[in-house]
Tab-separated table of C-alpha atoms and ligand atoms in Angstrom:
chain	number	residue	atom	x	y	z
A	17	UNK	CA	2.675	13.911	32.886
A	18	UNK	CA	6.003	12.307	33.426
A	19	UNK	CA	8.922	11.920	31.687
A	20	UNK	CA	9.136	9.051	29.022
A	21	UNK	CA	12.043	6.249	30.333
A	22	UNK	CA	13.998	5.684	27.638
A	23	UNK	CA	17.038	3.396	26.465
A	24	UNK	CA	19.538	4.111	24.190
A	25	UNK	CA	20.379	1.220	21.589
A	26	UNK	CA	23.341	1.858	20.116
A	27	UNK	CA	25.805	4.164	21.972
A	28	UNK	CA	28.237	5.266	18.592
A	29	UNK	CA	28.704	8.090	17.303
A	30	UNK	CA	25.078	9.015	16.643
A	31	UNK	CA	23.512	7.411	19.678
A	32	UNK	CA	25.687	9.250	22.048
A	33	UNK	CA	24.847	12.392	20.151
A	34	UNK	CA	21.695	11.870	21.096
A	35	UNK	CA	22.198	11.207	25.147
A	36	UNK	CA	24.665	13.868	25.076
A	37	UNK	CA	23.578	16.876	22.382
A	38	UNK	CA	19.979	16.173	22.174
A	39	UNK	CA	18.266	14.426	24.901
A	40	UNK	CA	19.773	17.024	27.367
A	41	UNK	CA	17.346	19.873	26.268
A	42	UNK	CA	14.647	17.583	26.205
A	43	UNK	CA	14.666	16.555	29.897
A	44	UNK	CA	11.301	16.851	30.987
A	45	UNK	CA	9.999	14.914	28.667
A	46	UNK	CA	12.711	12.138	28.201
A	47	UNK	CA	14.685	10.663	30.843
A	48	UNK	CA	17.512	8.441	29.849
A	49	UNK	CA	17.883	5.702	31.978
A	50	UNK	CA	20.501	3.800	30.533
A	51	UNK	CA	22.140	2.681	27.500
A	52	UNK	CA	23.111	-0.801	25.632
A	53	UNK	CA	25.742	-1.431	23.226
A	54	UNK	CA	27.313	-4.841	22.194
A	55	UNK	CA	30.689	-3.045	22.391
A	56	UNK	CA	32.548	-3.519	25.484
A	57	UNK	CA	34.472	-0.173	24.979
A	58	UNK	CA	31.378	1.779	23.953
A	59	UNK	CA	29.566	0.167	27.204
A	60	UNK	CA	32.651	1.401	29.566
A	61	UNK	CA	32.414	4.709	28.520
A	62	UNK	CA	28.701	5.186	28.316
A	63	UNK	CA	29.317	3.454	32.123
A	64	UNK	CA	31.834	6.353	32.889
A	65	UNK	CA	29.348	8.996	32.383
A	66	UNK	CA	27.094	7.877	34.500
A	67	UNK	CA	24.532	5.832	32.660
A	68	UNK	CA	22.969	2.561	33.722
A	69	UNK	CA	24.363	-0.518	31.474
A	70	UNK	CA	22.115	-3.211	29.795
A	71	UNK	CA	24.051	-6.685	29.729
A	72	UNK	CA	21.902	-7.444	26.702
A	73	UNK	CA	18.722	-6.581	24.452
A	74	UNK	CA	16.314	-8.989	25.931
A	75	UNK	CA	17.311	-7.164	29.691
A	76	UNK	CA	16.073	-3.809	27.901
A	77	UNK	CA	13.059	-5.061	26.828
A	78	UNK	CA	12.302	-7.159	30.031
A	79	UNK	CA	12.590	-4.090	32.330
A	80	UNK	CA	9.231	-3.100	32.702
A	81	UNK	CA	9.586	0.357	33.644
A	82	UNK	CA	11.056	1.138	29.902
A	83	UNK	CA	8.816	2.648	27.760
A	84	UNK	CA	11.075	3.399	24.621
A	85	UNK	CA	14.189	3.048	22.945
A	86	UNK	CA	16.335	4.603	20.100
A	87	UNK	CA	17.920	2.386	17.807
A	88	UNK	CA	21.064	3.922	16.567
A	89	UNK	CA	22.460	0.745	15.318
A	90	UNK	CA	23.795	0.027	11.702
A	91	UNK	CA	21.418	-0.264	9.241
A	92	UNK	CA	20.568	-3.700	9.036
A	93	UNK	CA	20.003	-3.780	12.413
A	94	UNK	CA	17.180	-1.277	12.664
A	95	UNK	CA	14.091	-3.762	11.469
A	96	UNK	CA	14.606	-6.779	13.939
A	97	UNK	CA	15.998	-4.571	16.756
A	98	UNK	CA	12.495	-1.954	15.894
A	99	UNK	CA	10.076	-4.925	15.538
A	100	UNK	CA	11.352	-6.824	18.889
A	101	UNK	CA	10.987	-3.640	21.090
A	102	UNK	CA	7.257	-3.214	19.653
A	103	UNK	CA	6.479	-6.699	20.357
A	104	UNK	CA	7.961	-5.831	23.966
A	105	UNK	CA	5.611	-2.600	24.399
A	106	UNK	CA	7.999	-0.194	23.959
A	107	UNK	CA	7.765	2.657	21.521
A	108	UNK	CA	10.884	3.139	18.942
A	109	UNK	CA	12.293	5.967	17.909
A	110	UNK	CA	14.564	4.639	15.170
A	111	UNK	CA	17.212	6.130	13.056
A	112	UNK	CA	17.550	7.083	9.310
A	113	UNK	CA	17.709	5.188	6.632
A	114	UNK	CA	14.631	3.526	8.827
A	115	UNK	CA	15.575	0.223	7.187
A	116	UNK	CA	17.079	-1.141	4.094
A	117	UNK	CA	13.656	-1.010	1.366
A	118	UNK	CA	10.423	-0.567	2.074
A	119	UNK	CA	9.454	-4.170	2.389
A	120	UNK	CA	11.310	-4.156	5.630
A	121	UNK	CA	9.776	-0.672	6.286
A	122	UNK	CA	6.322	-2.160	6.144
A	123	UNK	CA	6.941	-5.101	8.562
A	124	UNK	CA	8.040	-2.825	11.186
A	125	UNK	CA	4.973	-0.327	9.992
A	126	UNK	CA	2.279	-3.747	10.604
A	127	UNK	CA	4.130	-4.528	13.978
A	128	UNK	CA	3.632	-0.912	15.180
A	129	UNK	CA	-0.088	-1.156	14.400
A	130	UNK	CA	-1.009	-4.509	15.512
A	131	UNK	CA	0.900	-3.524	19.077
A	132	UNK	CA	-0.457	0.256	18.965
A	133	UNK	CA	3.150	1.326	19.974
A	134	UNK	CA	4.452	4.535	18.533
A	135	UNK	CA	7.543	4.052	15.851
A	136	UNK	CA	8.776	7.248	14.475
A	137	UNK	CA	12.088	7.878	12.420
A	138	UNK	CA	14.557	10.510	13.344
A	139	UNK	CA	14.655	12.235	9.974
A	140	UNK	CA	16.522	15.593	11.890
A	141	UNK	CA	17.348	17.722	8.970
A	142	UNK	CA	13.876	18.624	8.686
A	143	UNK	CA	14.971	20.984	11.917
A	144	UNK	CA	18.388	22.525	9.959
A	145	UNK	CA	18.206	26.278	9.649
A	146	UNK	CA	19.152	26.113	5.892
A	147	UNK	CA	16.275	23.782	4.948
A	148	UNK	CA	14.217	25.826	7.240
A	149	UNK	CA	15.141	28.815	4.748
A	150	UNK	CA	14.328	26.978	1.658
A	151	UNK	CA	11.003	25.723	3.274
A	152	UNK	CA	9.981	29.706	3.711
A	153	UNK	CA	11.332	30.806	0.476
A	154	UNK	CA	9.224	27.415	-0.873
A	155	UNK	CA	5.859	28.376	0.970
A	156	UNK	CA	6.420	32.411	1.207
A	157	UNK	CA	7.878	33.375	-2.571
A	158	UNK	CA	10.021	35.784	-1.544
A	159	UNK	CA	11.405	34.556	-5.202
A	160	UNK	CA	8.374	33.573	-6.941
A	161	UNK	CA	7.579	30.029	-7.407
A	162	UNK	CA	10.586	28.031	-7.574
A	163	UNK	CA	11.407	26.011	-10.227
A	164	UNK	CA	14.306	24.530	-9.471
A	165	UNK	CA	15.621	23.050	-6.402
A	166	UNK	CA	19.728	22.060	-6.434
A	167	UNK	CA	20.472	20.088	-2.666
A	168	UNK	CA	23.863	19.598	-2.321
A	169	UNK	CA	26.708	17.505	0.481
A	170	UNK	CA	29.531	17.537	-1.039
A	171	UNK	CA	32.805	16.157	1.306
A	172	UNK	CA	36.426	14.892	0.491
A	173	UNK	CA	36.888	12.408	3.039
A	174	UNK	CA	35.317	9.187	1.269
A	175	UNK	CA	32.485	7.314	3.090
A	176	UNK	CA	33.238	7.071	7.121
A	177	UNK	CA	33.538	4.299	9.138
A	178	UNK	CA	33.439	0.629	8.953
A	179	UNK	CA	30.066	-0.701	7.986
A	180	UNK	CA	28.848	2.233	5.818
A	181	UNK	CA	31.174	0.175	3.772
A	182	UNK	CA	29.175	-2.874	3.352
A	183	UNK	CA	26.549	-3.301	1.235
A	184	UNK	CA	24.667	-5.658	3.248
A	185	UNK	CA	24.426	-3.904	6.307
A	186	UNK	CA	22.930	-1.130	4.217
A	187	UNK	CA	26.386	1.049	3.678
A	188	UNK	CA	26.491	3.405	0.637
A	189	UNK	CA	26.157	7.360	0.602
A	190	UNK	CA	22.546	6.747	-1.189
A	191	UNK	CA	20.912	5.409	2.569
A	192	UNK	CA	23.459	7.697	4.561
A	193	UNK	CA	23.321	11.233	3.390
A	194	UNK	CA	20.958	10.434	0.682
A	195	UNK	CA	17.781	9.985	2.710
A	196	UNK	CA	18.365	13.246	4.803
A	197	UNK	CA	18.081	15.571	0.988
A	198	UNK	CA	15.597	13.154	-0.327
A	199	UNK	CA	13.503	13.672	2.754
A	200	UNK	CA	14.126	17.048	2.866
A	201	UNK	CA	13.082	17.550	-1.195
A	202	UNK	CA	9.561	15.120	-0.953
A	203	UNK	CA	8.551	16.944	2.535
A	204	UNK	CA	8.991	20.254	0.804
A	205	UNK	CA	7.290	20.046	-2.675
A	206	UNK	CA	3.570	19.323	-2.508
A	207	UNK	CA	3.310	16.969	-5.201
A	208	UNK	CA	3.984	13.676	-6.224
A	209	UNK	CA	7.144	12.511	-8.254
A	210	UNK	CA	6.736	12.259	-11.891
A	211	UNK	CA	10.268	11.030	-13.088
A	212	UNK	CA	13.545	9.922	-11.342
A	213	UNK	CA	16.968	10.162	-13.421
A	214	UNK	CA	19.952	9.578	-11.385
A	215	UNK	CA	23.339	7.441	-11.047
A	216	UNK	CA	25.668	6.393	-8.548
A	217	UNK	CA	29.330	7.223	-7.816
A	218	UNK	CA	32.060	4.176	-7.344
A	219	UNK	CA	35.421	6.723	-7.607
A	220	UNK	CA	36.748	4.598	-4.354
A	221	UNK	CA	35.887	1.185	-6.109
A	222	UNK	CA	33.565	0.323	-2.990
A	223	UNK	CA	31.162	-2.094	-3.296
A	224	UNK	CA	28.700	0.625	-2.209
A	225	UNK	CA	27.788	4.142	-4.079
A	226	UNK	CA	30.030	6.874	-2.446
A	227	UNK	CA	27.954	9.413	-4.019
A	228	UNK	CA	24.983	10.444	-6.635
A	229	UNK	CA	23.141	12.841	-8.729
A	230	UNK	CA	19.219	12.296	-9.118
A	231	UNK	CA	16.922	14.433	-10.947
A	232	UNK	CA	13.511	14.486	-9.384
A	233	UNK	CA	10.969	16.194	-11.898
A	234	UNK	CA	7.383	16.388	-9.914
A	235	UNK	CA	4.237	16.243	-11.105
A	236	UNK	CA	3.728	20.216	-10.598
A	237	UNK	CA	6.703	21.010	-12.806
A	238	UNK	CA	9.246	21.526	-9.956
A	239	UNK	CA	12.465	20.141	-10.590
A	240	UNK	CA	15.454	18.966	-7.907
A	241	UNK	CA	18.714	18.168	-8.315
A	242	UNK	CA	20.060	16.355	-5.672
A	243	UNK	CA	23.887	15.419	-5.452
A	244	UNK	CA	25.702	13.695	-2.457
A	245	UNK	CA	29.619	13.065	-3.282
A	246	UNK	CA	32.332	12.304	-1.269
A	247	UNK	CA	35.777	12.979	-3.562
A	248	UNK	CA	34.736	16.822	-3.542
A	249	UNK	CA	37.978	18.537	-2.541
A	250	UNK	CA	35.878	22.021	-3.688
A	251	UNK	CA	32.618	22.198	-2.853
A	252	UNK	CA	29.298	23.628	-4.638
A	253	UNK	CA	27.070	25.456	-2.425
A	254	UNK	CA	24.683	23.961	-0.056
A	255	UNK	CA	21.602	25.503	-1.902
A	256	UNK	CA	20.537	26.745	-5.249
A	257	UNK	CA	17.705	28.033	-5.853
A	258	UNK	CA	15.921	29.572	-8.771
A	259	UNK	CA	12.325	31.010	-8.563
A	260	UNK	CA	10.762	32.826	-11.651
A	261	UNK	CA	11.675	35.942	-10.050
A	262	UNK	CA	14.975	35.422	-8.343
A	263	UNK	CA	17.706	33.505	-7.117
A	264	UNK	CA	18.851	32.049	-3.473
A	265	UNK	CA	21.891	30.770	-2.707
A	266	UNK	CA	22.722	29.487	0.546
A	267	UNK	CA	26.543	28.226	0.776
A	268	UNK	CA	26.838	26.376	4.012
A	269	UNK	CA	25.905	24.984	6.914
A	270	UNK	CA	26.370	28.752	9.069
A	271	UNK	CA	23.969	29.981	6.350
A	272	UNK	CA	26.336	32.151	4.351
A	273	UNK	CA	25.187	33.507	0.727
A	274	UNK	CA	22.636	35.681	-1.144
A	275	UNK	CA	19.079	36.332	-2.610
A	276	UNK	CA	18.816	38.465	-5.051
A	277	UNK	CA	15.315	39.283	-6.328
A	278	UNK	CA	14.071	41.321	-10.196
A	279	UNK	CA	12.507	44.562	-9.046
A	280	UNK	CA	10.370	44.288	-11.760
A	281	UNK	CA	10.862	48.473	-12.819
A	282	UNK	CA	10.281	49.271	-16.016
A	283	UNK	CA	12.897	52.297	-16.619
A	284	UNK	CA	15.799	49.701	-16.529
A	285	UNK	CA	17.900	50.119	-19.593
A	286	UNK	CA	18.925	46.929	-21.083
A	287	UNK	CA	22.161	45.289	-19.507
A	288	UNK	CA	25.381	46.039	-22.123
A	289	UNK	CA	27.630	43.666	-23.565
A	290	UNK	CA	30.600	42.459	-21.600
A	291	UNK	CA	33.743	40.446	-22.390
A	292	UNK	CA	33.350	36.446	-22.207
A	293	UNK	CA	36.363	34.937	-22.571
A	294	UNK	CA	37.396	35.758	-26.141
A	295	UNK	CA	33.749	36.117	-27.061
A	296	UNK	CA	31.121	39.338	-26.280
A	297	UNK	CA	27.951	38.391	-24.201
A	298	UNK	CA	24.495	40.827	-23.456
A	299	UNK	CA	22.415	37.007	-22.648
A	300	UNK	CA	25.034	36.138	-19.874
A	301	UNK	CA	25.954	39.920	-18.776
A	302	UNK	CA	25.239	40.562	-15.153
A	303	UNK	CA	21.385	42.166	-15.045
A	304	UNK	CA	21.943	45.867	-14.707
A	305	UNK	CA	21.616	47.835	-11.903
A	306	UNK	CA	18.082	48.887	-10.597
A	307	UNK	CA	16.785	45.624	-12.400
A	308	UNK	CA	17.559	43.037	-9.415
A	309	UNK	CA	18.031	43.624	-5.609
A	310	UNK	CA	20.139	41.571	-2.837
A	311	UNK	CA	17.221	40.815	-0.062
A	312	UNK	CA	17.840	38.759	3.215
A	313	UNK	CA	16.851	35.306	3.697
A	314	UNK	CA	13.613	34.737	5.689
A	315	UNK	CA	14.188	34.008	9.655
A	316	UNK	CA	15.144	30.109	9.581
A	317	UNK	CA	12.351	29.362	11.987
A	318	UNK	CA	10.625	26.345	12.753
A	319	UNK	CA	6.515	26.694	12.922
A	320	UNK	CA	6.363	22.990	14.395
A	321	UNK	CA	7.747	21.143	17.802
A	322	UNK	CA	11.312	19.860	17.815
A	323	UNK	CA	11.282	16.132	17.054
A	324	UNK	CA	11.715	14.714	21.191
A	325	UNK	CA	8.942	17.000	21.833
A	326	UNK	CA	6.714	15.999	19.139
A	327	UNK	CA	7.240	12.372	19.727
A	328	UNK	CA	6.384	13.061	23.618
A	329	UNK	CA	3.106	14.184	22.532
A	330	UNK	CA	2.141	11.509	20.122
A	331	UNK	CA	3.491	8.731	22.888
A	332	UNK	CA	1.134	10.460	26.016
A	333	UNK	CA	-1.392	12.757	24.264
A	334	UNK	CA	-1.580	11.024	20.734
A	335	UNK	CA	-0.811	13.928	19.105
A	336	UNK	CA	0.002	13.741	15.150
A	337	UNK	CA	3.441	12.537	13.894
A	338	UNK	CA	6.135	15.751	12.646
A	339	UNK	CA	7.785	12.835	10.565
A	340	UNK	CA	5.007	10.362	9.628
A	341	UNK	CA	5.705	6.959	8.254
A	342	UNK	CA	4.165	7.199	5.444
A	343	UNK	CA	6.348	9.624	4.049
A	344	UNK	CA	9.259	7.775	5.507
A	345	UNK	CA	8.084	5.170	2.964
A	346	UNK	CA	7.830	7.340	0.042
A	347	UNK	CA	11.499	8.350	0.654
A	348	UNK	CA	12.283	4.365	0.662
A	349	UNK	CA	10.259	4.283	-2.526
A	350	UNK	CA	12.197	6.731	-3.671
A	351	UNK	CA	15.467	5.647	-2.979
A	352	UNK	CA	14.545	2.330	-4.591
A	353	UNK	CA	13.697	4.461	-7.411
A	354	UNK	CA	17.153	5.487	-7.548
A	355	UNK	CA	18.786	2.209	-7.520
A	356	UNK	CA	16.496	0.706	-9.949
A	357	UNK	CA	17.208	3.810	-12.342
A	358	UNK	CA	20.634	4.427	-11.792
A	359	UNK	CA	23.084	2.340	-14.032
A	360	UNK	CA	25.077	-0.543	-12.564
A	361	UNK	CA	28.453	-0.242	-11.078
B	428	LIG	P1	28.478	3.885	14.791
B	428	LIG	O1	29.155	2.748	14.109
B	428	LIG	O2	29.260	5.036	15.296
B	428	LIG	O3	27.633	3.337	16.031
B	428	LIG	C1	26.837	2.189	15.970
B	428	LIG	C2	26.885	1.529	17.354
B	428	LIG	O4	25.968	0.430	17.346
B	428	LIG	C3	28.275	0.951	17.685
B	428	LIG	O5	28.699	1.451	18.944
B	428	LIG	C4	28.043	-0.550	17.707
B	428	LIG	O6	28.864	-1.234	18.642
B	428	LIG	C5	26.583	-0.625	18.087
B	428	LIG	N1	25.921	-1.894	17.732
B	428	LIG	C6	26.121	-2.687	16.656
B	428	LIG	N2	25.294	-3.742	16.699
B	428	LIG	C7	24.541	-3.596	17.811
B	428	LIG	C8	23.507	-4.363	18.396
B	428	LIG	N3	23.060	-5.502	17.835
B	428	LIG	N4	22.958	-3.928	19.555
B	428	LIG	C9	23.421	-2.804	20.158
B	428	LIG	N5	24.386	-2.030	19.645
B	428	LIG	C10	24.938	-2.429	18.486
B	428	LIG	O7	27.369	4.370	13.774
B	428	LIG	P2	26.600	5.769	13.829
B	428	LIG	O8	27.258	6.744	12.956
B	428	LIG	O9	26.310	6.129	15.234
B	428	LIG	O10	25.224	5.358	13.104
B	428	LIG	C11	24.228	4.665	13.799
B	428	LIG	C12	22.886	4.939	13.156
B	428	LIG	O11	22.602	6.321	13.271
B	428	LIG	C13	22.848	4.625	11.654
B	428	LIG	O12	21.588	4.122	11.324
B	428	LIG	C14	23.063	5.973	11.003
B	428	LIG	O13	22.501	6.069	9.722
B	428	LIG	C15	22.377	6.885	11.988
B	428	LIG	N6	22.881	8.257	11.971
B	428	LIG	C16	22.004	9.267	11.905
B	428	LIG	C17	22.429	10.573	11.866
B	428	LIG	C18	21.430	11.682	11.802
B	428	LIG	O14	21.810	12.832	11.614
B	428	LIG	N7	20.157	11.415	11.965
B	428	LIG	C19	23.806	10.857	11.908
B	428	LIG	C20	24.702	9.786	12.019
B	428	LIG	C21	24.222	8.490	12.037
């Protein structure tokens, strides 16, 4: 079957990450024919690479021989610009925070049923190696059951750009990095949230939250911590994990850190005092030697299609959603959780 035509809505920094870094590998199943922007300087260069130019939104959605778009807009752009291309028979790939609550969520969810067009959310971090990991160790227990679940971004750079900014056109680290770990957390553990602590960060004295902490207890008994700042000159790692019978840490991004595991022998003499400070520890001595082993993390593969190839096959073969908007919606719940619970600025 053919390629899907597709236009790119939005040509900033993420939508030209996706012509450029994305959409390239996924050439025989999405051809880009052009891209619109309401920037005159984003629409010159996307014209000096090569791409078609749209004068204006209606000319996208008037050109028959489109059959989807990406909206990589800011926020508050994503309902109206998702809803219009459904009305116009085009399917929408749209991208995170899908919209600003899940009120606007569900508008766009009624439009993509009543028109029987496809709208799926680019929630990507459900492909990054280091979730990947923590999926396997999640599913596998290389470490036991896990218990507890720390998800960390920590940067020192303050919140980017010019309308992450603004609260009303959804700015705020809670709907930027915060739905990528929050989406991350409720697609991992199989159960549903119990209880939601959390608060928001104003160091920079933004009208939006440059940062926050939740605590998601879930109804099986696994908690996560979840932390997103953005004044973090030193950073804690990536991942910590802690299963009943071992520890992971991943560090970064390039998947640096360990797993270390209890062997479980029996002939282990107790651990020995050490020096804690000015104080004598055995509780926080490090275990002793044959009682815990360093093991690799799993192979940080993905057992489902990447996310252009997926969506190919629920546009032509209607095959099932990888991100499905009903858990989109559970993320917006849960981010509205968040507000709700965290205290005011
Ligand atoms: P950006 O500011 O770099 O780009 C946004 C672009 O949209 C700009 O070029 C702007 O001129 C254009 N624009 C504004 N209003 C428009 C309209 N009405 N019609 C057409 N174009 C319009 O922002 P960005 O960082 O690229 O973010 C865009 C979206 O992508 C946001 O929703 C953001 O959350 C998301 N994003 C996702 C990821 C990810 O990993 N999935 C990463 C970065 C950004």
């Amino acid at each position: 079957m053919s390629a899907i035509n597709f236009v790119v809505i939005g040509y900033g920094g993420m939508g030209a990450y996706h012509v450029h870094n994305i959409l390239p590998n996924e050439n025989e199943r999405i051809h880009i024919v052009g891209t619109y922007d309401i920037s005159e300087e984003r629409q010159a260069i996307s014209q000096e690479k090569g791409h078609k130019i749209y004068k204006s939104y209606e000319e996208v959605l008037a050109d028959e021989t489109i059959e989807a778009v990406l909206i990589a807009t800011p926020n508050d752009l994503h309902k109206d610009l998702s809803i219009a291309a459904l009305r116009a028979g085009k399917h929408v790939v749209c991208e995170k925070p899908v919209a600003l609550n899940t009120a606007e969520l569900d508008e766009i969810v009624a439009v993509a049923k009543e028109t029987g067009n496809t709208f799926m959310v680019h929630q990507n971090r459900r492909w990054d190696p280091d979730f990947l990991i923590v999926r396997d160790l999640y599913r596998n227990r290389q470490i036991g059951d896990l218990f507890q679940i720390e998800s960390r971004v920590q940067g020192a750079n303050g919140i980017p750009g010019d309308w992450r900014h603004v609260k009303k056109q959804g700015g705020g680290m809670v709907l930027d990095w915060g739905v990528h770990l929050l989406d991350q957390i409720l697609w991992l553990v199989d159960s549903p949230v119990k209880d939601v602590k959390a608060d928001l960060s104003y160091i920079l004295g933004e009208e939006v939250d440059d940062g926050f902490f939740a605590l998601i207890t879930f109804e099986n008994g696994v908690k996560a911590i979840v932390e997103v700042g953005t004044s973090n000159y030193t950073q804690l790692p990536r991942w910590y994990i802690k299963g009943i019978e071992g520890t992971a840490t991943i560090q970064d991004w390039a998947l640096n850190g360990k797993m270390v595991r209890a062997t479980g022998r029996e002939d282990v003499a107790a651990p020995k005092p050490v020096q804690a400070g000015v104080g004598l520890t055995k509780t926080m001595a490090p275990p002793s030697e044959l009682a815990a082993e360093s093991i690799p993390f799993p192979e940080a593969k993905a057992d489902f299609d990447p996310f252009y190839k997926n969506f190919y096959h629920v546009v032509r073969h209607g095959a099932e959603p990888i991100v499905k908007n009903e858990e989109v919606r559970n993320v917006m719940e849960l981010i509205e959780r968040i507000f709700a619970v965290a205290s005011a600025k």
